[in-house]
CSV table of N, CA and C in Angstrom, one decimal:
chain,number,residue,atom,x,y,z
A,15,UNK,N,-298.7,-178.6,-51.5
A,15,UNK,CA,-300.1,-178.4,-51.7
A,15,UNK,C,-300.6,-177.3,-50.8
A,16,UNK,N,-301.3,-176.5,-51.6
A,16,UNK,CA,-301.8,-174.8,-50.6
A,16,UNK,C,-302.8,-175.4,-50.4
A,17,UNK,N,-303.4,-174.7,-48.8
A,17,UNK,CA,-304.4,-174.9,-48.7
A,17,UNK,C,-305.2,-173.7,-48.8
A,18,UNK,N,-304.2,-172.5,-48.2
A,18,UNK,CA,-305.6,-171.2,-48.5
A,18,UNK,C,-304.2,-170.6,-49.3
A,19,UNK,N,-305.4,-169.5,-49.5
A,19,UNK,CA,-304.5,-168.5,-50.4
A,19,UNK,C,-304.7,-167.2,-49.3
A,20,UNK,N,-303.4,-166.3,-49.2
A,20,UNK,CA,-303.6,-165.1,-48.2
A,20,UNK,C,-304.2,-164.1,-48.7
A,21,UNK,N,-305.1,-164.3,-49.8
A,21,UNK,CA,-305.6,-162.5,-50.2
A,21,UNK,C,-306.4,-162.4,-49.6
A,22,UNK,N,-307.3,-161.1,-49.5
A,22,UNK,CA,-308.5,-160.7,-48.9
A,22,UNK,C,-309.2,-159.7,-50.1
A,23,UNK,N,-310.4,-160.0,-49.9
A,23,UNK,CA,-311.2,-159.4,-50.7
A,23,UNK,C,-312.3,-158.7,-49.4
A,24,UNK,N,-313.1,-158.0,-50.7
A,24,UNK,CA,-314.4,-157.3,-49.8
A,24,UNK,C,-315.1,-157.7,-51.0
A,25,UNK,N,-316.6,-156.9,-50.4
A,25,UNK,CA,-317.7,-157.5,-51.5
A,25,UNK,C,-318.7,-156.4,-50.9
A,26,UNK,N,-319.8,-156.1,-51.9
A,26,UNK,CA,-320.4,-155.2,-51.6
A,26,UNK,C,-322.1,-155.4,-51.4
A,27,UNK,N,-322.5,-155.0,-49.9
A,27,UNK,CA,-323.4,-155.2,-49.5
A,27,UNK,C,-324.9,-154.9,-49.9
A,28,UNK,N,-325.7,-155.2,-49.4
A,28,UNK,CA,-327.2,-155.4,-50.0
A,28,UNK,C,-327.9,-153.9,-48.8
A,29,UNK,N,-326.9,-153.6,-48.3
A,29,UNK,CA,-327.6,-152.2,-47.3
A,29,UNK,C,-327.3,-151.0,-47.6
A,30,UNK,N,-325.6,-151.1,-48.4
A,30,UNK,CA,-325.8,-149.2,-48.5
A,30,UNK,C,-326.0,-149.5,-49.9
A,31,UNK,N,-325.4,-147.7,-50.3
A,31,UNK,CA,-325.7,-147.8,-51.8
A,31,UNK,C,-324.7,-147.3,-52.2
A,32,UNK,N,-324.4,-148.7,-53.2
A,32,UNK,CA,-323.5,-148.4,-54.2
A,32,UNK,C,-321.9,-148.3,-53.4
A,33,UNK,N,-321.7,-148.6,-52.1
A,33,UNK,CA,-320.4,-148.0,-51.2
A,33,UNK,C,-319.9,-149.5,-50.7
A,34,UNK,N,-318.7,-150.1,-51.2
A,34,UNK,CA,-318.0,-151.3,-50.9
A,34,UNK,C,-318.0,-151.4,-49.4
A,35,UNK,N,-319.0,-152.5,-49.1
A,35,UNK,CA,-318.4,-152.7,-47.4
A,35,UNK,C,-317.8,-154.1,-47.1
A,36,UNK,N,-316.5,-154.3,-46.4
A,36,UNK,CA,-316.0,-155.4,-46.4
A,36,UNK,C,-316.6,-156.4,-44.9
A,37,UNK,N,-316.1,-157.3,-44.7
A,37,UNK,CA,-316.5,-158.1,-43.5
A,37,UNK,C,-315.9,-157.6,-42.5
A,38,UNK,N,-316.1,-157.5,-41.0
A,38,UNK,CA,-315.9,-157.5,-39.9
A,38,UNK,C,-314.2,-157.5,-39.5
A,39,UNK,N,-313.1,-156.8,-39.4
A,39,UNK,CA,-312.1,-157.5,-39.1
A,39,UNK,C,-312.0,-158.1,-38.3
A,40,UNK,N,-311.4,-159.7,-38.3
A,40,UNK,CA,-311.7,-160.9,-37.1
A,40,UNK,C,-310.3,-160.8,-36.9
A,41,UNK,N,-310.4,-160.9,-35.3
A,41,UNK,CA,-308.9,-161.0,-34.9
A,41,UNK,C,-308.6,-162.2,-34.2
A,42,UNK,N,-307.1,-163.0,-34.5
A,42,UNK,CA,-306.8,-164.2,-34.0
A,42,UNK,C,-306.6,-164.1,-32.8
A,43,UNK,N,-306.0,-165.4,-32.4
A,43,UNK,CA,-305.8,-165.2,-30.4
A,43,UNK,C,-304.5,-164.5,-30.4
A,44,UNK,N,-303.3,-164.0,-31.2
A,44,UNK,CA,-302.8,-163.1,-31.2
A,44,UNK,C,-302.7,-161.5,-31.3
A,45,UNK,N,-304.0,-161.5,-31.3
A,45,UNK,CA,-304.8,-160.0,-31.5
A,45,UNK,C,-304.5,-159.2,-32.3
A,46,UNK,N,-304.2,-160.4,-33.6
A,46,UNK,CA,-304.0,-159.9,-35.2
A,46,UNK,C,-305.2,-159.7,-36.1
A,47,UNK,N,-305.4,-158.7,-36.8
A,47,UNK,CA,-306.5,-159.1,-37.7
A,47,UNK,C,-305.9,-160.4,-38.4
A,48,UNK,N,-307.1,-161.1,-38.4
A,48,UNK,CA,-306.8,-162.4,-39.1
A,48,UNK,C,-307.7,-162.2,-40.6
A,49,UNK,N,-306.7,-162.2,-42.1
A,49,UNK,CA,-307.2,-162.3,-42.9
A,49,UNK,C,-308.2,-163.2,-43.2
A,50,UNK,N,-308.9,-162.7,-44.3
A,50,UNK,CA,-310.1,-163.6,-44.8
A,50,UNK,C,-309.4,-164.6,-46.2
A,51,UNK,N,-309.6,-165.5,-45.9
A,51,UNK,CA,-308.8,-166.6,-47.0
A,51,UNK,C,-310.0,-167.9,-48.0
A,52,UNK,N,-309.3,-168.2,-48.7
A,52,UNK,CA,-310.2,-169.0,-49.8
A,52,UNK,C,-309.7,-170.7,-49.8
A,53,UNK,N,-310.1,-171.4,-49.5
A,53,UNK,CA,-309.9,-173.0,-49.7
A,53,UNK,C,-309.8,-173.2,-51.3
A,54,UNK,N,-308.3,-173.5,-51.1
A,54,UNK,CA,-307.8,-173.7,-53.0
A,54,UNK,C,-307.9,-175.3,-53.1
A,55,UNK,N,-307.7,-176.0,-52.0
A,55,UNK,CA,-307.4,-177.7,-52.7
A,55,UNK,C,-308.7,-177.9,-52.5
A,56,UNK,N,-309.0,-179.1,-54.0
A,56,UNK,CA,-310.1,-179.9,-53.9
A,56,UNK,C,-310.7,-180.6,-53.0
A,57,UNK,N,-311.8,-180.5,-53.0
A,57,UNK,CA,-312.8,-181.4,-51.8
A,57,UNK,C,-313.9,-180.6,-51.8
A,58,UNK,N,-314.8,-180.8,-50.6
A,58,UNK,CA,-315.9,-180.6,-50.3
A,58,UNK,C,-316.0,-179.1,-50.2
A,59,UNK,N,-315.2,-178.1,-49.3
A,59,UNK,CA,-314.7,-177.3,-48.9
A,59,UNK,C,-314.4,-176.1,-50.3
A,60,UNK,N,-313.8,-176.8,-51.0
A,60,UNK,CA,-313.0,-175.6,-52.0
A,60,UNK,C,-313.6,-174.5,-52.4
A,61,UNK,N,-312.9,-173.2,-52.4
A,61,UNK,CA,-313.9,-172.2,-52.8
A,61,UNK,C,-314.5,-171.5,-51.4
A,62,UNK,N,-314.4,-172.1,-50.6
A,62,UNK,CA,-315.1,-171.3,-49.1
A,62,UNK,C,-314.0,-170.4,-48.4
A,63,UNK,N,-315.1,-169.6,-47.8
A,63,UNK,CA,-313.7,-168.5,-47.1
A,63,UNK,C,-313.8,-168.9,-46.5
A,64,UNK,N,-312.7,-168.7,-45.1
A,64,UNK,CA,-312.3,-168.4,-43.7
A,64,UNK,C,-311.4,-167.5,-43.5
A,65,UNK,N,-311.5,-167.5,-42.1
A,65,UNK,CA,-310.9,-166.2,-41.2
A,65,UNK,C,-309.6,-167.3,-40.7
A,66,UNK,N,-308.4,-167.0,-40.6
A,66,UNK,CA,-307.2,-168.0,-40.3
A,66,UNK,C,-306.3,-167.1,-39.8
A,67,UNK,N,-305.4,-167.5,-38.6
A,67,UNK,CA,-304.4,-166.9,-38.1
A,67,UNK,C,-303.2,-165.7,-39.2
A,68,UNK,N,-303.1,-165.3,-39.2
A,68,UNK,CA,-301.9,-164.5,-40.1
A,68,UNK,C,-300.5,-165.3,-40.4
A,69,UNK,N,-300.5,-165.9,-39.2
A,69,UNK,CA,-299.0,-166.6,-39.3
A,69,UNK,C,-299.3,-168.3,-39.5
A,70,UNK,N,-300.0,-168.4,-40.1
A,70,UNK,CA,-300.3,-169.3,-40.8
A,70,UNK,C,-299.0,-170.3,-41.6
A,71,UNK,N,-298.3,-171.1,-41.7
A,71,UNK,CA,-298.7,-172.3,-40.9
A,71,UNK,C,-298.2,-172.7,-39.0
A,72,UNK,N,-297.4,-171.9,-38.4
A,72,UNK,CA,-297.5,-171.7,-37.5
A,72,UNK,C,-298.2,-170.7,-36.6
A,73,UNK,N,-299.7,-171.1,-36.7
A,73,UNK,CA,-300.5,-170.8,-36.1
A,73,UNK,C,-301.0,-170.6,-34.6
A,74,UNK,N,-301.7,-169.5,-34.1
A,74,UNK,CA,-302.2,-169.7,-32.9
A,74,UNK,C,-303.8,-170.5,-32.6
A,75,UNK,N,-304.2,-171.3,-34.1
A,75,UNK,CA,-305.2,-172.0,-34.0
A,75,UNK,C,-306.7,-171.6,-34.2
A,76,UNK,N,-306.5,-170.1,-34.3
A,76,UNK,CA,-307.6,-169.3,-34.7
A,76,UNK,C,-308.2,-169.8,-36.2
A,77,UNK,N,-309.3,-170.3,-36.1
A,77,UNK,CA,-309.8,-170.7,-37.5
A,77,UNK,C,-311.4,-170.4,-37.3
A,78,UNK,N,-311.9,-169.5,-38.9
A,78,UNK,CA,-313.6,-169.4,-38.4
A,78,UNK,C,-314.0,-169.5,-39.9
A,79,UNK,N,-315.2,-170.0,-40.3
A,79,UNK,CA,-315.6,-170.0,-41.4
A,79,UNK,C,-316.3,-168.6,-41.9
A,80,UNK,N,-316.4,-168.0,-42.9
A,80,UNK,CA,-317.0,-166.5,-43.4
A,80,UNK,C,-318.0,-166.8,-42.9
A,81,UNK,N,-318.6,-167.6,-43.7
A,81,UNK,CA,-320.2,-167.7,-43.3
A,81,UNK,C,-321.2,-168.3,-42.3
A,82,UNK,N,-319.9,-168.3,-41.0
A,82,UNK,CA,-320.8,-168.8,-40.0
A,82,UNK,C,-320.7,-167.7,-39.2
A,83,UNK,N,-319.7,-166.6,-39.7
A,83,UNK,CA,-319.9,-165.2,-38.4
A,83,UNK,C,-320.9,-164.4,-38.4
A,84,UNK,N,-321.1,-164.3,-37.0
A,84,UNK,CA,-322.5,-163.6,-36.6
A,84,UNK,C,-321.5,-162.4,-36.1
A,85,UNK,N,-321.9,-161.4,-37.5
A,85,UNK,CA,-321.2,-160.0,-37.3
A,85,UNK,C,-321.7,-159.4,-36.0
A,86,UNK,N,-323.1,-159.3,-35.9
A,86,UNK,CA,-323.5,-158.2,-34.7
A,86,UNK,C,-322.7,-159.4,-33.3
A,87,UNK,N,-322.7,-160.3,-33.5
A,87,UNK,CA,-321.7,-161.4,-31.9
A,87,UNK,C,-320.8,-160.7,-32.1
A,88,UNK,N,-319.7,-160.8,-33.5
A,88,UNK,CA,-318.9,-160.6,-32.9
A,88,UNK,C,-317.7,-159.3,-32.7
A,89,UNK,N,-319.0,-158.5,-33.3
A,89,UNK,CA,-319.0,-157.2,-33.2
A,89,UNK,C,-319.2,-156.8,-31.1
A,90,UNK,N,-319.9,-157.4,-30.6
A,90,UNK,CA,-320.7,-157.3,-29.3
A,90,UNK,C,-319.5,-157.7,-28.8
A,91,UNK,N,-318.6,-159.0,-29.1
A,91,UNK,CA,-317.8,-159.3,-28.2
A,91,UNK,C,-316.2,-158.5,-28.3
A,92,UNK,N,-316.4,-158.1,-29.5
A,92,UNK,CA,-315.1,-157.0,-29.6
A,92,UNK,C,-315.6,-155.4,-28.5
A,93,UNK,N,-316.8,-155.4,-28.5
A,93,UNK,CA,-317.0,-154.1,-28.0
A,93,UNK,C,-316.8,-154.5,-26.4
A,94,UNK,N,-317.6,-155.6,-26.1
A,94,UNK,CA,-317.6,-156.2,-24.7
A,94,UNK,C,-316.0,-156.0,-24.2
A,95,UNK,N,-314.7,-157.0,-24.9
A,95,UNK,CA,-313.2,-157.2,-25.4
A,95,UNK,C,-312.6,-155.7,-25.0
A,96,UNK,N,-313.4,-154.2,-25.9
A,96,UNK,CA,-312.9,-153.1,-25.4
A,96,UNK,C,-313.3,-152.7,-24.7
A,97,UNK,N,-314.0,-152.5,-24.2
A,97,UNK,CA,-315.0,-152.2,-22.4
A,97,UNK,C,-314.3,-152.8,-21.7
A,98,UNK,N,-314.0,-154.1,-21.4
A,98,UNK,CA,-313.0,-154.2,-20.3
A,98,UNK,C,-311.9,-154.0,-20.3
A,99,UNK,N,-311.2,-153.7,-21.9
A,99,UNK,CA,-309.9,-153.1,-21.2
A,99,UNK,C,-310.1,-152.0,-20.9
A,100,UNK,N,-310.8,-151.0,-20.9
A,100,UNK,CA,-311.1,-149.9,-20.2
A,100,UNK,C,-311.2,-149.6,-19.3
A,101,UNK,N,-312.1,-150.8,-18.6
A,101,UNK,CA,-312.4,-151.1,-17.5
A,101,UNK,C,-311.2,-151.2,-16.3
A,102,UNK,N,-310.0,-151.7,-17.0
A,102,UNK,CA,-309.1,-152.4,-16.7
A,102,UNK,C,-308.2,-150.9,-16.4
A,103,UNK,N,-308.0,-150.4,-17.3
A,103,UNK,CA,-307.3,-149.2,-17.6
A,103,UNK,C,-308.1,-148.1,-16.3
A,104,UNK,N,-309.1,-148.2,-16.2
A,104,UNK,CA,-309.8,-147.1,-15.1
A,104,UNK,C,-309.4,-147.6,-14.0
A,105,UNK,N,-309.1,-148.9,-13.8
A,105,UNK,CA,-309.2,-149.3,-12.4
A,105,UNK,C,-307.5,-148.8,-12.0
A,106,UNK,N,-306.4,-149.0,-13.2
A,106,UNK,CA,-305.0,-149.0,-12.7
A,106,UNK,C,-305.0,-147.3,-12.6
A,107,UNK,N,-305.7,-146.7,-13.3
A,107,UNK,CA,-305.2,-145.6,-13.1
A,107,UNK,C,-305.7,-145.0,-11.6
A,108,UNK,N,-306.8,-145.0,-11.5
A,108,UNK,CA,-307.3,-144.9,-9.9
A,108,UNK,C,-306.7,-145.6,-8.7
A,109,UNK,N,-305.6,-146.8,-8.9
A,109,UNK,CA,-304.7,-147.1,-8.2
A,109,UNK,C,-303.3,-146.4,-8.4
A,110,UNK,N,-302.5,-146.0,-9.3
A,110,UNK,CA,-301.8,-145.3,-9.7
A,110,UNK,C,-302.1,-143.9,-9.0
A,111,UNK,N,-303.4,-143.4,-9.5
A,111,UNK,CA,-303.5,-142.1,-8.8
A,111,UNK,C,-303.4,-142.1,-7.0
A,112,UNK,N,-304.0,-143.2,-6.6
A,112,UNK,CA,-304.6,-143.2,-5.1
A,112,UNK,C,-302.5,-143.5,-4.8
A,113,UNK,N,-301.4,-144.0,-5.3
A,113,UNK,CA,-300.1,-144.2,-5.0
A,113,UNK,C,-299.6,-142.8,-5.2
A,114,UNK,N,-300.1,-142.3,-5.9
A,114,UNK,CA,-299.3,-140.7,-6.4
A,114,UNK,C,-299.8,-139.9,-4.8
A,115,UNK,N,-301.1,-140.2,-4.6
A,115,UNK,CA,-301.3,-139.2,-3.3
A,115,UNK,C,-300.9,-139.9,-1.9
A,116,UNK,N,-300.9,-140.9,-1.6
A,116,UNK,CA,-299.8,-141.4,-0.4
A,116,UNK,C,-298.3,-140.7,-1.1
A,117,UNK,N,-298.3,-141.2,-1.9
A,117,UNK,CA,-296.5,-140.9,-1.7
A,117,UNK,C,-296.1,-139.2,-1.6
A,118,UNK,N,-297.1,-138.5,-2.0
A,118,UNK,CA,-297.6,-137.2,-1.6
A,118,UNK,C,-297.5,-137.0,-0.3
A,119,UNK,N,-298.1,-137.4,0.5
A,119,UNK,CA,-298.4,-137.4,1.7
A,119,UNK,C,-297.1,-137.5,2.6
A,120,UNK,N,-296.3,-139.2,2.4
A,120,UNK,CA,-295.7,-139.3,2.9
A,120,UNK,C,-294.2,-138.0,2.3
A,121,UNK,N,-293.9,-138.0,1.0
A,121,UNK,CA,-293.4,-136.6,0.8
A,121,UNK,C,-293.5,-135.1,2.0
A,122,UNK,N,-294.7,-135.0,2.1
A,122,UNK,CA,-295.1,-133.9,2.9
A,122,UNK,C,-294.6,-134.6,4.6
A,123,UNK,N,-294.6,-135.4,4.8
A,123,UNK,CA,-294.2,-135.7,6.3
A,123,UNK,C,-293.3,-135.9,6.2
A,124,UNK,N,-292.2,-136.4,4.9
A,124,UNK,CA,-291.0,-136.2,5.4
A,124,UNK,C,-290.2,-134.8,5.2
A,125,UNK,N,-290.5,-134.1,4.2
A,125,UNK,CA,-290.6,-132.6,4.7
A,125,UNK,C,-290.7,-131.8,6.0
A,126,UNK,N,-291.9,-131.9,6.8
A,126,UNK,CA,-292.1,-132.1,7.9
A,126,UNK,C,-290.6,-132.5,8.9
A,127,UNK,N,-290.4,-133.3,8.4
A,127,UNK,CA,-289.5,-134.2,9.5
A,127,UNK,C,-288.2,-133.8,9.4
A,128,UNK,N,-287.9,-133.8,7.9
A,128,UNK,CA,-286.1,-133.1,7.8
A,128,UNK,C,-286.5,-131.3,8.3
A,129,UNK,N,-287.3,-130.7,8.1
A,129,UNK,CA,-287.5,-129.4,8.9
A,129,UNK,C,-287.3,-129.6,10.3
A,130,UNK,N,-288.1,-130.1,10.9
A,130,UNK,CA,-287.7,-131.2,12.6
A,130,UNK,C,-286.9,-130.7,13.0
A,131,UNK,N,-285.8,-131.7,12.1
A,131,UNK,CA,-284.6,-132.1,12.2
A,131,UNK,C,-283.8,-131.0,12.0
A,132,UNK,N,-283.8,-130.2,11.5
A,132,UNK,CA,-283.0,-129.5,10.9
A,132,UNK,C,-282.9,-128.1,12.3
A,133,UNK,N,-284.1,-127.7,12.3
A,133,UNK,CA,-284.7,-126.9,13.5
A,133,UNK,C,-283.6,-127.7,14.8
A,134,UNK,N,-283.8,-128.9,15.4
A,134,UNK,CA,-283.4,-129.7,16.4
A,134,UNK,C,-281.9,-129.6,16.2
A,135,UNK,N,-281.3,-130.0,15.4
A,135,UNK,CA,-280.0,-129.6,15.3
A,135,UNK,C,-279.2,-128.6,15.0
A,136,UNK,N,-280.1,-127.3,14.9
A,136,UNK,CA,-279.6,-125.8,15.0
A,136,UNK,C,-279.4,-125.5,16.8
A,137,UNK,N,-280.7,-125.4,17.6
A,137,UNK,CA,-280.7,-125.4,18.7
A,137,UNK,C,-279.4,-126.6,18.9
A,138,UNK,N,-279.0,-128.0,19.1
A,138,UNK,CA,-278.1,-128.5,19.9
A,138,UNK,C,-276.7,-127.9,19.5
A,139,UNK,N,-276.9,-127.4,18.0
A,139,UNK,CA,-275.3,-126.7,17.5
A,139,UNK,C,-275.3,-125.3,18.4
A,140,UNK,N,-276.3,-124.6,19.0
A,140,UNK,CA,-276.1,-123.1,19.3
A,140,UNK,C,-275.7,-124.0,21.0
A,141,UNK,N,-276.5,-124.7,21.4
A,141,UNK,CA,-275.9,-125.0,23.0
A,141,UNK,C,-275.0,-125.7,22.7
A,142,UNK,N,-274.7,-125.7,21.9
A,142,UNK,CA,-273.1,-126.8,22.1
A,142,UNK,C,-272.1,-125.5,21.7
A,143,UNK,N,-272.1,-124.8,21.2
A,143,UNK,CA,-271.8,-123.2,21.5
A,143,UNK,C,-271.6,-122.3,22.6
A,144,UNK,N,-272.8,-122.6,23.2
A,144,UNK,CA,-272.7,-122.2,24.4
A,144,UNK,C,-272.0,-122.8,25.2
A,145,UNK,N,-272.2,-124.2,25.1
A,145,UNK,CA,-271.3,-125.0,26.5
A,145,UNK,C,-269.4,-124.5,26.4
A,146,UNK,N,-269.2,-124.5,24.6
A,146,UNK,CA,-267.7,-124.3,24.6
A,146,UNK,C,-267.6,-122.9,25.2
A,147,UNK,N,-268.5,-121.7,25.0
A,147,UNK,CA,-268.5,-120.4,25.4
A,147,UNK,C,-267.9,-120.4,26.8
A,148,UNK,N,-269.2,-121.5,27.2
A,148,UNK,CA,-269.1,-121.6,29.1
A,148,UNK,C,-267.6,-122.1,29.8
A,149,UNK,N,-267.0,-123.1,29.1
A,149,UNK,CA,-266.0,-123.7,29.4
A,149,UNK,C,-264.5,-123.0,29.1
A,150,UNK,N,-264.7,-121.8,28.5
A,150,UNK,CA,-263.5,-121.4,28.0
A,150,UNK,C,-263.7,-120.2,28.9
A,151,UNK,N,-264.7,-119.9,29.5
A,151,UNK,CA,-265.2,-118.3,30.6
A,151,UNK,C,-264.5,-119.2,31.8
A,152,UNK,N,-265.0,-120.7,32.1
A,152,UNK,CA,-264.6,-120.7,33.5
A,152,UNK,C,-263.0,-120.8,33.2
A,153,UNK,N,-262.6,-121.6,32.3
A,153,UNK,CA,-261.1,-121.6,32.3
A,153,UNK,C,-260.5,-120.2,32.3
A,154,UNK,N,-260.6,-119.4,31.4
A,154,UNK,CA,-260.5,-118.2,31.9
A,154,UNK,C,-260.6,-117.7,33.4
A,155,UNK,N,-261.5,-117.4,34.0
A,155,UNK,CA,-261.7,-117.6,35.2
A,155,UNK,C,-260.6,-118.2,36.4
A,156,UNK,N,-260.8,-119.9,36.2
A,156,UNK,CA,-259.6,-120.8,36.8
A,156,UNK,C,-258.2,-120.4,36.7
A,157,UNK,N,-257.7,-119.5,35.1
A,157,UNK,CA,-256.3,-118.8,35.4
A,157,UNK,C,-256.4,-117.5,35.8
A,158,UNK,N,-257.4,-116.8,36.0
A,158,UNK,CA,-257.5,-115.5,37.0
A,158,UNK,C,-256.8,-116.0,38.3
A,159,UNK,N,-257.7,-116.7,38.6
A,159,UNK,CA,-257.5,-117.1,40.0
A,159,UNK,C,-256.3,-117.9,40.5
A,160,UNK,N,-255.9,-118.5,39.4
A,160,UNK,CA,-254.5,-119.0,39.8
A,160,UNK,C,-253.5,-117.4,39.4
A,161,UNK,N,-253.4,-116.7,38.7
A,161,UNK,CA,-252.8,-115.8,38.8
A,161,UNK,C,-253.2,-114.7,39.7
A,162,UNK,N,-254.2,-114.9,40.3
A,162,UNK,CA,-254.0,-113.6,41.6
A,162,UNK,C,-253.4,-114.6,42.9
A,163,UNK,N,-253.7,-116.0,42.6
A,163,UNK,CA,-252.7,-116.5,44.0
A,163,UNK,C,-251.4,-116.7,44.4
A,164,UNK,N,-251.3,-116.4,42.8
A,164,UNK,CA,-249.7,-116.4,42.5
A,164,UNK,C,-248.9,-114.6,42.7
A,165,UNK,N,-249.8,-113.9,42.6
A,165,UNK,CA,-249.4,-112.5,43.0
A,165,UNK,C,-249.5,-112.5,44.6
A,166,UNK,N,-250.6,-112.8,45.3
A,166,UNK,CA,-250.8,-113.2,46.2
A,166,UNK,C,-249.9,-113.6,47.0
A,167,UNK,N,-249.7,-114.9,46.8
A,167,UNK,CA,-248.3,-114.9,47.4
A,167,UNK,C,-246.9,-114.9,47.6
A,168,UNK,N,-247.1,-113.9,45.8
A,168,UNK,CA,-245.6,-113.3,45.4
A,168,UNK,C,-245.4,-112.3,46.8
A,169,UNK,N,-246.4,-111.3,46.8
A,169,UNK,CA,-246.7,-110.2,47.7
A,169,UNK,C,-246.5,-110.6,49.3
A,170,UNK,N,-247.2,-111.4,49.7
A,170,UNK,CA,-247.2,-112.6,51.0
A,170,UNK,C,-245.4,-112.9,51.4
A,171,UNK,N,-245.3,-113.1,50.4
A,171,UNK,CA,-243.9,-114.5,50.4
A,171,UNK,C,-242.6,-113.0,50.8
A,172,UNK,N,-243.4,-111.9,49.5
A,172,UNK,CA,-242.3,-110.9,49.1
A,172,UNK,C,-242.5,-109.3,51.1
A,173,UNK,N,-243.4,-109.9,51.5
A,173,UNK,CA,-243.3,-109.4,52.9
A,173,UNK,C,-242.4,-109.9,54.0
A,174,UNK,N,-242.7,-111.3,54.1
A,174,UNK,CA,-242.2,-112.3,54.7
A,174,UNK,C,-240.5,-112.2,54.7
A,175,UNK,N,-239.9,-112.0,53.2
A,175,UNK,CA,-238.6,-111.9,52.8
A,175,UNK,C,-238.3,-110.3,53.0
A,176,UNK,N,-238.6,-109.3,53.0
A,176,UNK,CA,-238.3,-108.1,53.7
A,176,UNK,C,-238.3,-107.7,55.1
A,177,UNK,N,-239.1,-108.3,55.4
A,177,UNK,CA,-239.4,-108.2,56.8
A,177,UNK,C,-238.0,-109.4,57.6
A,178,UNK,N,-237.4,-110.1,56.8
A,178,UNK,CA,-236.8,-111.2,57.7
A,178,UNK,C,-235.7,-110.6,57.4
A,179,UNK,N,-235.3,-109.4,57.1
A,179,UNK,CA,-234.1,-109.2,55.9
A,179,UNK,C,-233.6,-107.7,57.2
């Protein structure tokens, strides 16, 4: 036994001229247009439209009768419906944006900081250059002086042994 039939019709209004205008598209709690449908079985009802989920018989429960919609409502609450997601939409992006310039920011400081760094460990690589420079002058140095004490008292030693001779 059907209860509706899924076609949709339009029908033409009493305001323009001569130009087919159909009903309002009503959308289910799925945020489907929900067709406009006809009551096929007998009773009280038959012959009336409604507005019914799309996925009909498993439904999200959306049910409206044609002739009880108050177009300019629910025209107002679709506009109301798109206004706040806009609303919604303005506010993430002004958050989004306000995250793009911290992370900006903190970008630039760490910039900042590997420069630092980078500066900071040129200077300890050149004194650590220098220290090996220093250490290899005094060693140098240290075998001068062991080699003049060693001529020293090649010379000394080489008096001592002529002189005793």
């Amino acid at each position: 036994m059907s209860i509706a039939s899924g076609s949709s019709s339009s029908f033409s209004g009493s305001r323009s001229r001569s130009i087919p205008s159909s009903p309002p598209p009503m959308k289910c709690f799925h945020d489907e247009i929900a067709p406009l449908r006809t009551v096929k079985f007998h009773g009280p009802t038959r012959g009336k439209r409604f507005y019914g989920c799309p996925y009909w018989p498993r439904t999200c429960g959306y049910f409206k009768w044609a002739d009880e919609v108050d177009e300019v409502k629910e025209l107002q609450f679709m506009l109301f419906e798109k206004d706040t997601a806009i609303s919604e939409l303005q506010y993430e992006k002004e958050c989004l944006e306000e995250s793009v310039k911290k992370l900006k920011e903190n970008n630039s400081k760490l910039e900042d900081d590997v420069n630092e760094l980078a500066l900071e460990n040129v200077v300890k690589f050149e004194s650590m250059e220098s220290v090996k420079a220093d250490k290899k002058l005094v060693f140098a140095m240290l075998l001068s002086w062991i080699f003049f004490a060693v001529v020293l008292l090649s010379d000394v030693c080489g008096i001592f042994l002529s002189s005793g001779s």
